[in-house]
Phi, psi and omega in degrees: 000130176264129183258131175258141194277144183299154197267114184292151164247118167278122178271163179281159185293161186288322180303334179284348187279341188244127200279333184201171191299336180294309182299324189285339173291294202297328176296326180270011185276341171233164189273145183280171189265350176270003195290121171275354178302115185305157183291329181293321167295321183286320181306319178267353192264145165274329175203140177235121192243139167254113203246165171298120196096348185162193182245154169248122165263142174227145183193177176260144179299341188284311173298311173307302191296323177306301177319310181275346169291313180290349188249018185206048178282107181265122171261138173298133170295101189200090178242134190259328196204199175315324177305321181297325184291309172294318194292327191279327181294330200287318194281359174282182192293326200295316191255334180059069189273001178304326184305329192263358199064035191222034187263336181284089185265137180269137194262003162233151176313317190294334193251359201249155154224027172210127168260098173263098193275110185263074189140180163296150188227116171282164179296317193299327174274341186312298177317298173298338153304306183293342175285321166296319184306302182307340185262358180283127168307145170288128012279140174211147190226164188233143162235122185262115192238111172109167182293315176299326175269343181278309188219033181086319183080223187274347187259072166282078181207170188302337201267344187241150175283131191272082179106118196269354175292337165320317192269289191235168182278125185252130172263330178214140173246130183253106190265157181125153200222087351277148164313146182262160175323308190290349169282321187286328171300314170316302185297314169308316180303318182285338184280316185295321173303302182320307178288337184279355177252002183297171169243157188283316183268000000 
C-alpha cells in the first residue's frame, strides 16, 4: 500500500472574484463574522477595508483626537472634603479606574485636563480653585462630585459656595453624599461620551 503525501489546498485570492471596484466596495459594506477588529477601532473608523496584506482604516482627524482625549483623562490632585476619600478609593485596585485611562492623578494643573471638585467649596477656597482651573491647559473638563459641590448640600450658609458652577463651568454632576466610587466612575464614563461627541472647530 502506497502512502501519498497530502496535497496542500491553496485557496484562490479573494480579489480575483471581483470584476470591478464597485463589487469590491459592496462586498465590504458588511463586516465578516470572523472579523478580529476591535470595537474601539470600529467606533472611530469611518470605514474598515480588508485588503491583500492587511487592513486599511479611514477616519477623520476629529474622531482620532476625541478618541485620544477620552482615553487619557488625567485628573488634577484636588480634594476638598469627605468626597475626596471616595475619589481616592476609585483610583485604587478595587475599582481600577485605569481601565478607562483616568488613573493618573497629576500634581500639577499644567499636566491635567480634568478637575474633580470633591467636596464642599468654601468662599475662601474659591479663588484658589479658580486659579488652578485657569492653569489647566485646554481642553479641560470639570466634574462636580457630591451634593456639597453641586448645590451646597446640607451647608446652606454664607461660608460655602452654593454650587461650584458659580466659580467654574461644570460638565458632569455626580450626586450623592458622598457618592460611591462606582458613581464617580459612571460620571467619568459620561464625560468620555461627551468628549467623543465634541467638535474641533
